[in-house]
XYZ file of C-alpha atoms in Angstrom:
675
model
C 339.184 106.173 180.491
C 340.753 103.621 182.846
C 338.464 102.285 185.547
C 341.408 101.436 187.759
C 340.422 104.747 189.355
C 337.817 102.669 191.184
C 340.649 101.239 193.296
C 340.774 104.509 195.264
C 339.729 103.332 198.714
C 337.734 106.345 199.874
C 336.263 107.335 196.508
C 332.554 108.064 196.912
C 331.713 110.330 193.952
C 332.946 109.808 190.349
C 331.710 111.990 187.478
C 333.476 111.682 184.100
C 330.482 112.704 181.963
C 330.485 115.127 179.019
C 334.071 114.557 177.928
C 335.633 113.102 174.784
C 336.835 109.699 175.966
C 336.966 107.178 173.143
C 337.821 103.979 175.050
C 337.127 102.379 178.422
C 339.645 100.103 180.117
C 338.341 97.762 182.782
C 340.764 96.300 185.360
C 341.493 92.666 184.531
C 341.790 91.565 188.168
C 338.333 91.603 189.645
C 339.262 91.935 193.303
C 341.195 95.126 192.656
C 338.033 97.152 193.015
C 336.401 95.287 195.896
C 337.436 97.998 198.351
C 335.302 100.533 196.440
C 332.351 99.855 198.708
C 332.233 103.566 199.540
C 331.322 104.539 195.985
C 327.846 106.070 195.918
C 327.736 107.958 192.607
C 329.137 107.006 189.172
C 328.487 108.913 185.931
C 330.327 107.995 182.703
C 327.640 109.301 180.331
C 327.499 111.450 177.219
C 331.068 111.587 176.006
C 331.477 113.299 172.637
C 334.255 111.169 171.194
C 333.619 108.104 169.015
C 330.897 105.886 170.445
C 332.097 104.326 173.661
C 331.409 100.635 173.999
C 331.568 98.309 176.950
C 331.327 94.549 176.512
C 330.648 93.728 180.142
C 329.287 95.273 183.331
C 330.948 92.746 185.670
C 332.981 95.531 187.280
C 329.775 96.817 188.915
C 329.197 93.740 191.080
C 331.508 94.717 193.986
C 329.968 98.209 194.244
C 327.384 97.233 196.835
C 326.934 100.800 198.113
C 326.281 102.312 194.680
C 323.141 104.441 194.653
C 323.405 106.312 191.354
C 324.679 104.887 188.028
C 324.533 106.725 184.703
C 325.914 105.041 181.565
C 323.751 106.921 179.039
C 325.172 106.795 175.511
C 327.619 103.918 176.092
C 327.163 101.032 173.655
C 326.194 97.943 175.705
C 324.735 95.783 172.942
C 327.138 92.916 173.757
C 326.132 92.815 177.414
C 323.279 90.315 177.740
C 323.423 89.880 181.536
C 322.739 93.432 182.579
C 319.565 92.505 184.484
C 321.536 90.031 186.566
C 324.177 92.674 187.280
C 321.457 94.978 188.579
C 320.471 92.256 190.996
C 323.878 92.616 192.689
C 323.350 96.315 193.485
C 320.992 96.329 196.492
C 321.429 100.041 197.253
C 320.737 101.340 193.740
C 318.233 104.211 193.710
C 318.644 105.567 190.168
C 319.795 103.765 187.031
C 320.206 105.487 183.658
C 320.881 103.308 180.606
C 319.321 105.434 177.848
C 320.690 105.185 174.328
C 322.850 102.139 175.090
C 321.734 99.914 172.176
C 320.191 97.481 174.629
C 318.267 95.057 172.466
C 318.855 91.701 174.075
C 319.068 90.168 177.512
C 319.120 86.761 179.133
C 317.321 85.682 182.274
C 319.153 83.345 184.621
C 316.632 80.671 185.717
C 318.386 80.423 189.065
C 317.296 83.966 189.960
C 313.947 83.762 191.743
C 313.252 87.485 191.498
C 314.940 90.777 190.695
C 315.787 92.708 193.810
C 314.773 96.117 192.467
C 312.937 97.282 195.530
C 315.356 100.149 196.169
C 315.105 101.749 192.715
C 313.309 105.080 192.560
C 314.198 106.121 189.013
C 314.909 103.859 186.037
C 315.777 105.319 182.625
C 315.921 102.834 179.749
C 314.661 105.121 176.957
C 315.952 105.317 173.389
C 317.030 101.684 173.091
C 315.836 98.980 170.697
C 313.394 96.952 172.768
C 310.628 95.421 170.675
C 309.535 92.546 172.888
C 306.739 92.539 175.477
C 309.020 90.561 177.715
C 310.783 93.355 179.580
C 307.731 95.190 180.888
C 305.852 91.921 181.467
C 308.814 90.638 183.452
C 309.121 93.774 185.551
C 305.451 93.876 186.504
C 304.701 90.150 186.663
C 303.071 88.865 189.889
C 306.281 86.993 190.651
C 308.169 90.205 191.377
C 305.492 92.876 191.692
C 305.495 92.694 195.503
C 309.121 93.747 195.416
C 308.385 96.873 193.325
C 307.806 100.146 195.137
C 308.688 102.468 192.219
C 307.667 106.059 192.613
C 309.505 107.113 189.439
C 310.209 104.756 186.553
C 310.835 105.196 182.867
C 310.131 102.008 180.942
C 311.025 101.019 177.430
C 309.019 98.354 175.704
C 305.448 97.668 174.600
C 302.621 98.527 176.981
C 300.943 95.474 178.545
C 297.409 95.722 179.859
C 298.698 95.080 183.363
C 300.555 98.394 183.511
C 297.638 99.711 185.522
C 299.007 97.754 188.522
C 301.751 100.361 189.006
C 299.525 102.542 191.125
C 302.346 104.630 192.591
C 304.283 105.333 189.399
C 304.920 109.020 188.774
C 307.061 109.146 185.627
C 306.409 106.923 182.621
C 308.466 107.282 179.461
C 307.881 104.886 176.560
C 309.129 107.265 173.866
C 311.463 106.611 170.917
C 310.832 102.932 170.359
C 309.007 100.764 167.868
C 305.924 100.172 169.992
C 302.664 99.390 168.202
C 298.992 98.952 168.921
C 296.645 101.167 170.898
C 297.067 102.653 174.346
C 295.457 100.378 176.955
C 292.605 101.913 178.920
C 294.353 100.922 182.164
C 296.860 103.707 181.524
C 294.207 106.080 182.768
C 294.288 104.409 186.189
C 297.774 105.728 186.979
C 296.458 108.586 189.039
C 299.888 109.364 190.508
C 301.415 110.121 187.085
C 303.231 113.424 186.903
C 305.198 112.827 183.701
C 303.883 110.845 180.704
C 305.846 110.448 177.480
C 304.639 107.981 174.836
C 305.608 109.786 171.594
C 307.918 108.663 168.768
C 306.452 105.180 168.447
C 304.110 103.411 166.052
C 301.012 103.575 168.222
C 297.636 103.790 166.519
C 293.987 104.078 167.489
C 292.147 106.846 169.271
C 293.215 109.000 172.155
C 290.594 111.097 173.917
C 289.711 112.913 177.116
C 288.719 109.518 178.619
C 292.390 108.479 178.431
C 293.320 111.295 180.818
C 290.187 111.616 182.913
C 291.821 110.354 186.140
C 295.294 111.857 185.697
C 294.737 114.825 187.968
C 298.432 115.034 188.969
C 299.751 115.164 185.397
C 302.257 117.987 184.892
C 304.046 117.030 181.642
C 302.523 115.322 178.586
C 304.542 114.290 175.545
C 302.705 112.747 172.552
C 304.953 114.072 169.769
C 305.511 112.116 166.549
C 302.346 110.074 166.949
C 299.603 108.853 164.633
C 296.830 108.922 167.190
C 293.357 109.957 166.137
C 292.533 112.812 168.528
C 288.953 112.643 169.777
C 288.755 115.347 172.446
C 285.406 116.962 173.196
C 285.320 120.644 172.261
C 284.132 121.646 175.737
C 286.437 119.297 177.667
C 288.208 120.820 180.653
C 291.083 118.541 181.778
C 291.480 117.583 185.458
C 295.119 118.701 185.318
C 297.093 121.888 184.761
C 300.144 121.148 182.628
C 303.507 122.850 182.785
C 304.806 121.136 179.639
C 302.872 120.018 176.561
C 304.523 118.521 173.476
C 302.287 117.670 170.503
C 304.732 118.180 167.624
C 304.068 116.114 164.473
C 300.589 115.053 165.529
C 297.172 115.422 163.882
C 294.847 117.292 166.259
C 292.889 118.855 163.359
C 292.920 122.264 161.679
C 291.554 124.056 164.752
C 293.822 124.877 167.645
C 292.818 122.306 170.359
C 290.340 124.164 172.576
C 291.290 122.307 175.776
C 294.801 123.807 175.600
C 293.316 127.282 176.165
C 292.330 126.092 179.675
C 295.961 125.455 180.680
C 296.897 128.452 182.825
C 300.284 127.173 184.014
C 301.976 126.232 180.730
C 305.690 126.898 180.749
C 306.485 125.149 177.450
C 304.259 124.421 174.431
C 305.262 122.634 171.224
C 302.563 122.273 168.559
C 304.837 122.384 165.528
C 304.061 120.468 162.333
C 300.490 119.756 163.425
C 298.379 121.218 160.623
C 296.950 124.063 162.730
C 295.204 126.717 160.647
C 292.510 128.369 162.773
C 292.794 129.914 166.230
C 290.455 131.773 168.554
C 292.133 135.199 168.401
C 291.431 136.340 171.974
C 292.085 132.991 173.655
C 295.150 132.362 171.513
C 296.618 135.788 172.337
C 296.107 135.326 176.077
C 297.636 131.846 175.938
C 300.870 132.695 174.104
C 301.421 135.911 176.108
C 301.731 133.981 179.377
C 304.132 131.205 178.257
C 307.629 131.986 179.621
C 309.691 129.085 178.299
C 309.361 127.418 174.869
C 306.648 128.541 172.446
C 307.005 126.447 169.301
C 304.317 126.674 166.604
C 306.556 126.131 163.576
C 305.357 124.660 160.273
C 301.638 125.276 160.555
C 299.407 127.619 158.556
C 298.304 130.021 161.274
C 297.027 133.371 159.950
C 297.087 135.931 162.745
C 298.246 139.482 163.551
C 300.242 139.500 166.808
C 301.802 142.946 166.424
C 300.082 144.275 169.595
C 301.290 141.425 171.828
C 304.238 141.299 174.211
C 305.641 137.783 174.336
C 307.661 136.815 177.404
C 308.956 133.432 176.190
C 312.675 132.717 176.081
C 312.438 130.557 172.952
C 310.019 131.787 170.284
C 309.659 129.699 167.121
C 306.756 130.748 164.879
C 308.476 130.070 161.551
C 306.717 128.724 158.450
C 303.262 130.163 159.121
C 301.221 133.052 157.719
C 301.519 135.595 160.531
C 300.875 139.132 159.269
C 301.237 142.700 160.495
C 304.143 144.047 162.494
C 306.534 142.174 164.731
C 305.513 141.583 168.364
C 307.277 143.092 171.345
C 309.610 140.676 173.110
C 310.873 140.142 176.627
C 314.470 141.246 177.368
C 315.075 137.617 178.396
C 314.516 136.265 174.857
C 317.270 133.863 173.824
C 316.059 132.492 170.469
C 313.649 134.142 168.017
C 312.700 132.470 164.732
C 309.936 134.241 162.788
C 311.132 133.206 159.330
C 308.891 132.328 156.389
C 305.927 134.486 157.389
C 304.361 137.711 156.105
C 305.500 140.111 158.820
C 305.957 143.682 157.592
C 307.200 147.029 158.852
C 310.384 147.731 160.780
C 312.076 146.301 163.861
C 310.349 147.483 167.076
C 312.430 149.822 169.231
C 311.921 147.468 172.185
C 314.161 144.924 170.464
C 317.184 147.069 171.346
C 316.896 145.624 174.843
C 317.290 141.962 173.844
C 320.693 141.760 175.532
C 320.614 137.969 175.903
C 319.485 137.172 172.355
C 321.652 134.518 170.732
C 319.703 133.687 167.546
C 317.539 135.942 165.387
C 315.975 134.516 162.224
C 313.686 136.783 160.159
C 314.373 135.131 156.800
C 311.781 135.629 154.046
C 309.320 138.228 155.309
C 308.380 141.721 154.120
C 310.356 143.675 156.677
C 312.121 146.960 155.957
C 314.078 149.786 157.571
C 317.620 150.126 158.901
C 317.633 147.049 161.095
C 321.324 146.578 161.816
C 321.659 149.826 163.719
C 319.029 148.529 166.142
C 320.844 145.251 166.655
C 324.479 146.345 166.827
C 324.366 146.453 170.641
C 323.262 142.826 171.022
C 326.631 141.512 172.174
C 325.496 137.908 172.781
C 324.191 137.430 169.245
C 325.596 134.335 167.531
C 323.262 133.901 164.567
C 321.678 136.747 162.624
C 319.582 135.683 159.616
C 317.792 138.562 157.876
C 317.836 137.375 154.259
C 315.047 137.890 151.711
C 313.545 141.077 153.133
C 313.764 144.758 152.224
C 316.172 145.962 154.904
C 318.484 148.860 154.049
C 321.342 150.923 155.456
C 324.987 150.157 156.108
C 326.451 147.144 157.851
C 327.645 148.528 161.210
C 331.316 148.384 162.125
C 330.587 147.110 165.636
C 328.743 143.815 165.890
C 328.784 140.903 168.313
C 332.153 139.155 168.444
C 330.359 135.835 168.974
C 328.724 135.749 165.535
C 328.804 132.356 163.830
C 326.279 133.098 161.101
C 325.694 136.379 159.239
C 322.996 135.932 156.582
C 322.002 139.300 155.087
C 321.446 138.329 151.436
C 318.526 139.547 149.350
C 318.109 143.034 150.863
C 319.138 146.607 150.050
C 322.197 146.998 152.258
C 324.792 149.389 150.840
C 328.245 150.790 151.492
C 331.477 148.864 152.060
C 331.977 145.557 153.840
C 333.379 146.299 157.316
C 336.775 144.732 157.965
C 335.491 143.583 161.343
C 333.375 140.904 159.657
C 336.585 139.127 158.686
C 337.846 139.126 162.249
C 335.018 137.051 163.723
C 336.865 133.950 164.857
C 333.683 131.845 165.165
C 332.137 132.789 161.804
C 330.911 129.808 159.737
C 328.463 131.335 157.247
C 328.725 134.755 155.594
C 326.030 135.649 153.044
C 325.909 139.239 151.772
C 324.656 138.361 148.269
C 322.125 140.377 146.245
C 322.562 143.714 147.971
C 324.022 147.075 146.932
C 327.393 146.784 148.598
C 330.314 148.609 146.975
C 334.018 149.220 147.415
C 336.800 146.677 147.614
C 337.402 143.677 149.813
C 338.890 144.610 153.195
C 342.687 144.546 153.108
C 343.451 142.976 156.460
C 344.567 139.748 158.062
C 341.490 137.526 158.191
C 340.953 136.034 161.627
C 338.193 133.623 160.608
C 339.556 130.830 162.768
C 336.628 128.449 162.309
C 336.979 128.696 158.533
C 340.547 127.455 158.833
C 340.222 124.802 161.529
C 337.605 122.063 161.715
C 335.961 123.101 164.969
C 332.861 121.230 166.141
C 329.747 123.350 166.606
C 326.320 121.971 167.643
C 323.718 121.959 164.881
C 320.787 124.381 165.131
C 318.628 122.719 162.514
C 318.049 126.055 160.723
C 316.816 125.817 157.137
C 317.356 128.643 154.628
C 317.491 128.946 150.844
C 321.125 128.921 149.798
C 322.463 129.368 146.257
C 325.211 126.825 145.862
C 326.431 124.551 143.091
C 324.540 126.683 140.588
C 321.113 126.094 142.144
C 318.870 127.331 144.924
C 318.611 124.792 147.715
C 316.433 124.509 150.774
C 319.498 124.138 152.868
C 319.794 122.875 156.428
C 322.763 124.631 157.968
C 325.071 122.092 159.566
C 328.043 122.649 161.872
C 330.538 121.208 159.391
C 329.508 123.602 156.596
C 331.415 126.809 155.776
C 330.051 129.262 153.180
C 330.966 132.710 151.829
C 328.616 134.370 149.331
C 329.289 137.964 148.215
C 327.645 137.642 144.797
C 325.450 140.157 142.948
C 326.799 143.371 144.469
C 328.965 146.188 143.093
C 332.217 145.151 144.748
C 335.446 145.940 142.910
C 339.231 145.797 143.139
C 341.407 142.769 143.704
C 340.355 139.943 145.968
C 342.856 139.637 148.774
C 344.778 136.370 148.929
C 343.629 136.004 152.554
C 340.258 134.822 151.259
C 341.843 131.843 149.513
C 343.548 130.644 152.681
C 340.238 129.703 154.347
C 340.779 126.003 153.792
C 337.564 124.762 155.468
C 335.236 126.720 153.150
C 333.000 124.528 150.988
C 331.072 127.214 149.075
C 332.665 130.401 147.707
C 330.607 132.693 145.471
C 332.005 136.037 144.235
C 330.025 136.174 140.979
C 328.354 139.232 139.396
C 330.693 141.885 140.778
C 333.535 143.952 139.305
C 336.523 142.151 140.791
C 339.852 142.260 138.955
C 343.201 140.515 139.322
C 344.239 136.880 139.182
C 343.377 133.743 141.105
C 346.247 133.093 143.540
C 347.951 129.708 143.539
C 346.990 129.288 147.195
C 343.481 128.330 146.080
C 344.848 124.803 145.711
C 344.944 124.596 149.513
C 341.142 124.888 149.770
C 340.816 121.113 149.724
C 337.208 121.134 151.014
C 335.886 123.432 148.288
C 332.766 121.984 146.667
C 331.318 124.998 144.863
C 333.293 127.894 143.307
C 331.618 130.691 141.327
C 333.727 133.610 140.060
C 331.627 134.289 136.961
C 330.738 137.702 135.533
C 333.726 139.662 136.870
C 336.941 141.011 135.367
C 339.361 138.396 136.648
C 342.312 137.859 134.326
C 345.497 135.851 133.885
C 345.865 132.098 133.777
C 343.902 129.568 135.796
C 346.427 128.249 138.353
C 347.471 124.613 137.983
C 346.799 124.101 141.706
C 343.049 124.191 141.043
C 343.223 120.777 139.413
C 343.836 119.288 142.884
C 340.458 120.421 144.274
C 339.042 116.903 144.235
C 335.754 117.714 146.009
C 334.860 120.484 143.554
C 331.403 119.609 142.225
C 330.471 122.969 140.698
C 332.716 125.474 138.906
C 331.799 128.659 137.064
C 334.579 130.916 135.718
C 332.564 132.218 132.761
C 332.571 135.794 131.464
C 335.892 137.016 132.771
C 339.214 137.766 131.060
C 341.104 134.563 131.779
C 343.670 133.521 129.169
C 346.043 130.683 128.443
C 345.269 127.006 128.578
C 342.976 125.350 131.117
C 345.240 123.239 133.376
C 345.136 119.550 132.557
C 343.681 117.401 135.310
C 340.719 115.142 135.841
C 338.844 117.690 137.939
C 338.869 120.747 135.664
C 338.181 118.725 132.518
C 335.096 117.148 134.133
C 333.093 120.384 133.765
C 331.381 121.310 130.517
C 332.217 124.326 128.374
C 329.633 126.546 130.074
C 331.967 126.769 133.078
C 334.537 128.645 130.946
C 332.669 130.484 128.175
C 333.057 134.239 127.791
C 336.858 134.144 128.267
C 337.989 134.887 124.713
C 341.651 134.013 125.212
C 341.099 130.849 127.204
C 341.572 127.504 125.497
C 341.964 123.803 126.127
C 339.531 121.043 127.021
C 336.599 121.249 127.403
C 336.702 124.329 125.118
C 338.837 122.518 122.465
C 339.887 125.668 120.627
C 343.663 125.621 121.143
C 345.833 125.580 117.936
C 348.139 122.647 117.068
C 351.164 124.705 118.043
C 349.622 125.525 121.435
C 348.853 121.865 122.030
C 352.485 120.872 121.117
C 354.730 123.175 123.129
C 357.903 121.215 122.057
C 357.460 122.532 118.498
C 356.843 126.072 119.618
C 360.359 127.385 118.697
C 360.324 125.744 115.256
C 356.846 127.019 114.687
C 357.946 130.537 115.591
C 360.952 130.349 113.167
C 358.766 129.121 110.288
C 356.333 131.891 110.967
C 359.226 134.447 110.811
C 360.531 133.001 107.475
C 357.075 133.109 105.949
C 356.725 136.672 107.090
C 360.045 137.663 105.427
C 359.058 135.991 102.119
C 355.715 137.665 102.127
C 357.414 141.033 102.679
C 359.920 140.374 99.812
C 357.260 139.380 97.324
C 355.150 142.302 98.317
C 358.100 144.678 97.840
C 358.957 143.227 94.382
C 355.390 143.526 93.250
C 355.125 147.097 94.391
C 358.481 147.973 92.721
C 357.438 146.438 89.423
C 354.148 148.273 89.440
C 355.801 151.594 90.272
C 358.501 151.176 87.570
C 356.065 150.022 84.896
C 353.563 152.791 85.426
C 356.340 155.349 85.893
C 357.775 154.652 82.409
C 354.482 154.021 80.604
C 352.899 157.071 82.201
C 355.810 159.277 81.078
C 355.618 157.984 77.496
C 351.935 158.598 77.410
C 352.098 162.143 78.776
C 355.357 163.592 77.125
C 355.292 163.733 73.293
C 359.094 164.112 72.797
C 359.716 161.083 74.950
C 357.046 159.212 73.028
C 358.677 160.030 69.615
C 362.129 159.150 70.916
C 360.785 155.855 72.268
C 359.292 154.889 68.887
C 362.477 155.919 67.041
C 364.466 153.783 69.437
C 362.147 150.807 68.968
C 362.245 151.233 65.151
C 366.057 151.377 65.166
C 366.327 148.309 67.360
C 363.959 146.480 64.948
C 366.121 147.354 61.948
C 369.262 146.177 63.685
C 367.637 142.900 64.666
C 366.427 142.345 61.075
C 369.873 142.970 59.506
C 371.567 140.754 62.106
C 369.062 137.933 61.486
C 369.513 138.048 57.636
C 373.326 138.012 57.906
C 373.246 135.020 60.248
C 370.799 133.168 57.953
C 372.941 133.672 54.796
C 376.035 132.463 56.575
C 374.197 129.309 57.660
C 372.924 128.609 54.094
C 376.398 128.994 52.548
C 377.820 126.488 54.964
């Protein structure tokens, strides 16, 4: 981003926000931008590249006509004169410097006062202010006469004198390190419309007295606070809120009774607040009339809401103890998370009309029936999470083409896997494990683009139980994760090589099926693979050498297959223990250590083979001689024993031979003695 664009003489409106710029270039010659006096609006905020930083704001000084400036998200921690720069912008109406790492500033003694009289809106939230100085300076008697704020969002500790800002409408002190109790003078700000003081380290009590004069209050944000709530049970507030955020607070086990009096609530967040008990009638009437956000996640509410029709666009009731059937929903529902409850029964027919639904999470309930037929027409669906229920039926051929997450594990789905699932270009997570699926893997060209390229996707913060690396994890699904789990089904046939070309996949689990065939060499290209489980199948052949280059592989299970040959030598594959390879009877090599000497010394393999052949020939010769001797011996002896004539002739022959030997011996002996 080069700010020489400010040299355009008649430029009045400049918006470069929400891009991916990674650097800002400021013109070196200051007077080059002096003619930009027509510039009224400048927005450089919220770029998604590496953190943008800017060492100086001196380029703002000539922009005397500037009315709106938004630098949210730009790192300004090196700029210590930003207050002085503001003093040079007399026309400024709105300034946004949120999330800019502002944690230091210098005051020029020569400046008598800050000329901030024109500012209507000031956003300095989500920085690192810890000093009282900023707010004290802004509201000190020295400059207070110059302040006519009607909307201001301060960052910094709350001084007692904040009650002087009688006309302030918006006050945001959230996301800092502020401590201490809320001053009673806060209740004097009768013009307040928006109050946000959550995500700090405040302590002490907060009660109906704190809000007794805030009759104009429309939005209240106290989330992530340690206040001790001391509201009277019969208190009726002087205001009617549109927005109430009490997430991660401690209001007590009972649903706060004063909230039931709020007839105009558009958004309610009471998640992670320890709520257990509700007034059934009042609670039902309250949640049925909220059209925006209804967030009650991570409480322990026990209630049957099956007879209600909820009109909210964002419904998050996960991690509670809701029972009975599912509620009816408005056709305008965008996000529905009812996971980790005790809902039962089937999907209501009215859910067929949820045409705008983008996320459906019913993980871990007691639901049943043929759900996917009901949901196949929801063409905007991006995330469908139905795991750990008792759903049944086939996976439909036609599903939303926008699906990024298909989590159907732990049900009773049956039939083949539709080929269309492998043509979802945005798919990141596919979990069909622990079902009754059968047939072979689809033989098609996989168009799972986001499992091949590293495409950025915003995180949803969804937590499920995922079996990876040999264990069950409470797993927070993140945009950079890619998983495929088809384990514990009745799938068969060869696994197509297309599956091993998905190079961004980190978890691949095909275990406990009936797959056959070999592992293709292309698996070596899955450089991001962290967990591979092919156990309990009928895979065969050798383990490809390319697997030794999977340097991120932290879990491997090839046990109980029909692999043979030697485990490829490499640091990675030898780092696993023998349990990763057991049950393959013809597999050898470290860490199994059961290869023979000849197998470990391939150079001697030919000599070894020759020696083995020679030994075999000798063994055959000796065996033949032994058999021949035995046959000849018993053939002659047996004949002599059985045939009398032969026996007599044999003895006559032996007797004659004996006589001849005797005569010959005597003749030889006499001749020797005579000599």
